[in-house]
Coordinates of C-alpha atoms and ligand atoms in Angstrom, one line a residue:
M1 CA 147.1 120.5 119.6
K2 CA 144.7 119.9 122.5
R3 CA 142.5 122.6 121.2
G4 CA 142.6 121.0 117.8
L5 CA 141.5 117.7 119.3
R6 CA 138.7 119.3 121.1
D7 CA 137.5 120.9 117.9
L8 CA 137.8 117.6 116.2
S9 CA 135.7 115.8 118.8
L10 CA 133.1 118.6 118.6
V11 CA 133.0 118.1 114.8
F12 CA 132.6 114.4 115.4
L13 CA 129.7 115.0 117.8
I14 CA 128.0 117.3 115.4
L15 CA 128.4 114.7 112.6
L16 CA 127.0 112.0 114.9
F17 CA 124.1 114.3 115.7
I18 CA 123.4 114.9 112.0
A19 CA 123.7 111.2 111.2
A20 CA 121.3 110.3 114.0
C21 CA 118.7 112.8 113.1
V22 CA 115.5 111.4 111.6
T23 CA 112.5 113.3 110.2
T24 CA 109.1 112.3 111.6
P25 CA 106.5 111.8 108.9
V26 CA 103.6 114.2 108.5
T27 CA 105.0 116.8 111.0
Q28 CA 108.4 116.8 109.4
R29 CA 110.1 117.4 112.7
E30 CA 113.8 116.6 113.2
A31 CA 114.4 114.1 116.0
L32 CA 117.5 112.5 117.5
I33 CA 117.7 108.7 117.6
L34 CA 120.9 107.0 118.8
I35 CA 119.9 103.4 118.8
P36 CA 119.6 101.3 115.6
F37 CA 116.1 100.6 114.4
E38 CA 116.5 96.8 114.8
Q39 CA 117.4 97.2 118.5
E40 CA 114.4 99.5 119.0
V41 CA 112.1 96.9 117.4
A42 CA 113.6 94.1 119.5
L43 CA 113.0 96.2 122.7
G44 CA 109.4 96.9 121.7
D45 CA 108.8 93.3 121.0
Q46 CA 110.2 92.1 124.3
A47 CA 108.3 94.7 126.3
Y48 CA 105.1 93.8 124.4
R49 CA 105.5 90.1 125.2
E50 CA 105.9 91.0 128.9
M51 CA 102.9 93.3 129.0
T52 CA 100.5 91.1 127.1
G53 CA 101.8 87.9 128.6
T54 CA 100.5 88.8 132.0
A55 CA 97.4 90.5 130.8
K56 CA 94.1 88.9 129.9
E57 CA 93.0 89.2 126.3
S58 CA 89.4 90.1 125.6
A59 CA 87.2 87.0 125.3
D60 CA 84.9 88.7 122.8
P61 CA 86.0 87.7 119.3
R62 CA 83.9 90.4 117.7
L63 CA 85.6 93.2 119.6
R64 CA 89.0 91.7 119.1
E65 CA 88.3 91.5 115.4
L66 CA 87.2 95.1 115.4
V67 CA 90.4 96.4 117.0
L68 CA 92.4 94.3 114.6
R69 CA 90.4 95.6 111.6
V70 CA 90.7 99.3 112.5
G71 CA 94.3 98.9 113.6
R72 CA 95.3 97.2 110.3
R73 CA 93.6 99.8 108.2
I74 CA 95.4 102.6 110.0
A75 CA 98.8 100.8 109.9
A76 CA 98.3 100.2 106.2
A77 CA 97.6 104.0 105.7
S78 CA 100.6 104.9 107.9
D79 CA 104.2 105.7 106.8
M80 CA 105.4 102.3 108.0
P81 CA 102.9 99.9 106.6
D82 CA 105.4 97.1 106.6
L83 CA 106.2 96.8 110.3
N84 CA 105.2 93.7 112.0
W85 CA 102.0 95.3 113.4
E86 CA 100.1 93.7 116.2
F87 CA 96.9 94.9 117.8
K88 CA 95.6 93.3 121.0
L89 CA 92.5 94.0 123.0
I90 CA 93.2 93.6 126.8
E91 CA 90.3 93.0 129.2
S92 CA 90.5 95.9 131.7
D93 CA 88.4 98.8 132.9
T94 CA 91.4 101.1 132.4
Q95 CA 90.7 103.7 129.8
N96 CA 94.0 103.3 128.1
A97 CA 96.0 102.2 125.1
F98 CA 99.7 102.0 124.3
A99 CA 102.1 101.5 121.5
L100 CA 105.6 100.1 121.6
P101 CA 108.4 100.4 119.0
G102 CA 108.1 98.2 116.0
G103 CA 104.2 98.5 115.8
K104 CA 103.1 96.7 118.9
V105 CA 99.8 98.2 120.1
A106 CA 97.4 97.3 122.9
V107 CA 94.0 98.7 123.6
Y108 CA 92.1 98.2 126.9
T109 CA 88.4 97.3 126.7
G110 CA 87.8 100.3 129.1
I111 CA 88.5 102.8 126.3
L112 CA 85.9 101.2 123.9
K113 CA 83.1 102.8 125.8
V114 CA 84.5 106.2 125.0
A115 CA 85.3 105.3 121.5
E116 CA 81.8 104.2 120.8
N117 CA 82.3 103.6 117.1
E118 CA 85.1 102.6 114.7
A119 CA 86.1 106.2 114.0
G120 CA 86.4 106.8 117.8
L121 CA 88.6 103.8 118.0
A122 CA 90.5 105.0 115.0
T123 CA 91.2 108.2 116.9
V124 CA 92.8 106.1 119.6
L125 CA 94.6 103.8 117.3
G126 CA 95.7 106.6 114.9
H127 CA 97.3 108.3 117.9
E128 CA 99.0 105.0 119.0
V129 CA 100.2 104.1 115.5
A130 CA 101.7 107.6 115.3
H131 CA 103.7 107.1 118.5
A132 CA 105.3 104.0 116.9
V133 CA 105.9 105.5 113.5
A134 CA 107.3 108.7 114.9
R135 CA 109.6 106.5 117.0
H136 CA 108.8 108.3 120.3
G137 CA 110.1 105.4 122.4
A138 CA 113.5 105.5 120.7
Q139 CA 113.6 109.2 121.0
R140 CA 113.1 109.0 124.7
I141 CA 115.7 106.3 125.0
S142 CA 118.1 108.5 123.1
Q143 CA 117.4 111.4 125.4
Q144 CA 118.2 109.2 128.4
M145 CA 121.4 108.0 126.8
L146 CA 122.5 111.6 126.5
L147 CA 121.3 112.7 129.9
Q148 CA 123.0 109.8 131.7
G149 CA 126.2 110.4 129.6
G150 CA 128.4 107.6 128.4
L151 CA 125.6 105.1 128.0
T152 CA 126.4 102.9 125.1
V153 CA 124.0 101.3 122.7
A154 CA 125.0 98.0 124.2
A155 CA 123.4 99.1 127.5
V156 CA 120.0 99.4 125.9
T157 CA 118.6 96.0 126.6
L158 CA 116.0 94.9 129.2
S159 CA 118.1 92.0 130.4
N160 CA 119.5 93.8 133.5
Q161 CA 117.4 95.5 136.1
R162 CA 119.3 98.8 136.2
N163 CA 118.7 99.3 132.5
R164 CA 115.1 98.1 132.7
N165 CA 114.4 100.8 135.3
W166 CA 115.0 103.6 132.7
I167 CA 114.1 101.8 129.5
M168 CA 110.6 100.8 130.5
P169 CA 109.5 104.4 131.4
A170 CA 111.2 105.6 128.2
L171 CA 109.0 103.2 126.3
G172 CA 105.9 104.7 128.1
L173 CA 105.6 101.7 130.5
G174 CA 105.7 101.9 134.2
A175 CA 108.1 99.9 136.4
T176 CA 105.1 97.8 137.3
V177 CA 103.8 95.9 134.3
G178 CA 100.3 97.1 133.4
I179 CA 101.0 100.8 134.0
T180 CA 101.6 103.1 131.1
L181 CA 103.3 106.5 131.5
P182 CA 102.6 109.5 129.4
F183 CA 105.0 110.7 126.8
S184 CA 106.1 114.3 126.7
R185 CA 103.6 117.0 125.8
M186 CA 105.4 117.4 122.4
N187 CA 105.2 113.7 121.7
E188 CA 101.5 113.7 122.6
S189 CA 100.6 116.6 120.4
E190 CA 102.6 115.2 117.6
A191 CA 100.9 111.8 117.9
D192 CA 97.5 113.6 117.7
E193 CA 98.6 115.5 114.6
I194 CA 99.9 112.4 112.8
G195 CA 97.1 110.3 114.1
I196 CA 94.3 112.4 112.8
V197 CA 95.8 112.2 109.3
Y198 CA 96.3 108.5 109.5
M199 CA 92.7 107.9 110.6
A200 CA 91.5 110.0 107.6
R201 CA 93.7 108.1 105.2
A202 CA 92.4 104.9 106.6
G203 CA 88.9 106.0 105.6
Y204 CA 87.5 107.2 109.0
D205 CA 85.8 110.5 109.4
P206 CA 88.4 112.7 111.2
R207 CA 85.6 114.9 112.7
E208 CA 84.9 112.0 115.1
S209 CA 88.2 112.7 116.8
V210 CA 86.9 116.0 118.2
R211 CA 83.7 114.2 119.4
F212 CA 85.8 111.5 120.9
W213 CA 87.7 114.0 123.0
Q214 CA 84.5 115.7 124.0
R215 CA 83.1 112.4 125.3
F216 CA 86.4 111.9 127.1
N217 CA 86.0 115.3 128.8
Q218 CA 82.5 114.5 129.8
L219 CA 83.6 111.3 131.4
K220 CA 86.2 113.3 133.3
G221 CA 83.6 115.7 134.5
S222 CA 81.6 112.8 135.8
G223 CA 84.3 112.2 138.4
Q224 CA 85.6 109.1 136.7
P225 CA 89.1 110.1 135.7
P226 CA 90.0 108.6 132.3
E227 CA 93.6 107.5 132.1
F228 CA 94.2 107.6 128.4
L229 CA 96.5 110.6 127.9
S230 CA 94.8 112.5 130.7
T231 CA 97.8 114.4 131.8
H232 CA 98.6 116.5 128.8
P233 CA 98.0 118.5 126.9
S234 CA 94.9 119.8 128.6
D235 CA 91.8 118.4 126.8
E236 CA 90.6 121.9 125.9
T237 CA 93.9 122.7 124.2
R238 CA 93.8 119.3 122.6
I239 CA 90.3 119.8 121.1
T240 CA 91.2 123.4 119.9
R241 CA 94.3 122.0 118.3
L242 CA 92.4 119.1 116.6
K243 CA 89.9 121.5 115.2
E244 CA 92.8 123.4 113.7
L245 CA 94.1 120.2 112.2
L246 CA 90.7 119.2 110.8
P247 CA 90.9 120.9 107.4
K248 CA 94.2 119.1 106.5
A249 CA 92.7 115.8 107.7
M250 CA 89.5 116.4 105.8
D251 CA 91.5 117.0 102.7
E252 CA 93.1 113.6 103.2
Y253 CA 89.7 112.1 103.9
Q254 CA 88.1 113.5 100.7
K255 CA 90.9 111.8 98.7
T256 CA 90.5 108.5 100.5
N257 CA 88.5 105.6 99.0
P258 CA 86.7 103.6 100.4
K259 CA 85.3 105.8 103.2
F260 CA 83.9 104.2 106.3
G261 CA 82.5 107.3 108.0
E262 CA 82.1 106.5 111.6
G263 CA 82.1 102.8 110.9
D264 CA 80.3 100.4 113.1
L265 CA 78.8 101.5 116.3
F266 CA 79.9 98.7 118.7
L267 CA 78.8 99.6 122.2
R268 CA 75.7 101.2 123.5
P269 CA 77.0 104.5 124.8
A270 CA 74.6 104.6 127.8
D271 CA 75.3 101.4 129.6
L272 CA 79.0 101.1 129.1
F273 CA 80.2 97.6 129.5
G274 CA 78.9 94.2 128.6
D275 CA 75.9 94.9 126.4
V276 CA 77.3 94.7 123.0
I277 CA 74.7 95.5 120.4
P278 CA 74.8 94.2 116.8
P279 CA 76.9 96.2 114.4
K280 CA 75.2 99.1 112.7
V281 CA 76.7 100.9 109.8
Q282 CA 76.5 104.7 110.3
G283 CA 76.5 106.9 107.3
G284 CA 79.6 105.3 105.8
I285 CA 80.3 104.3 102.3
K286 CA 81.6 100.8 102.5
Ligands
ZN1 ZN1 100.1 109.2 123.5

């Protein structure tokens, strides 16, 4: 009888596992998610309000509009176009960007100098949109729930400090607001893989993603460590991998209409911040 019960609970667990498995778009990977989608979206929303509430939004309307425009195009080309997407440009030298569940994305002005043009920015935003669509935050929360054992769905709220302490890092945010933590190597590679397809579908030349990472590497070589995803995978591996993914992304790009190529060049590469030059269309078909 006891044995029977144990078997039964095992069957139940397996059923739960199957029921909670989702398939990520583009990569078709099976992933485990134990919290309801609405709860995930609510968490993302709350964490986003906190993060952006204390941060200073960029005062440059043209750059803000640029982030919004590229972000919206990518979101529309993604597998979750109907999320309540938000794209904010935060004034900070940090070379970073982050995405929270439910389509809440923030880009720091520091990364714009590496992005250089719309397609470079689309590389960043494609990657971030992919994190949200692949539900990486909810996957990490689910892993924590299993690891900590006996955590119920009800415990997954930011309202008490003990829960905040593991939920914020699971969402990619540090305990201190303003710090973003890297996702796992697998999540990062997957976001690259999905992101390059999304940028192509949105009409941006995916070849720019390779150049973006090369610029990023150069910056690293200059002794100024960039923070955006700098931990993993190694940038060399990342560039090699992106080159492998290019044919598939180029296929998507060929099918896409309209094409924007590299889009507008928005910052003079040489002198980094401040000097915004007028938009110039580069080899794109508007
Ligand atoms: Zn990432």
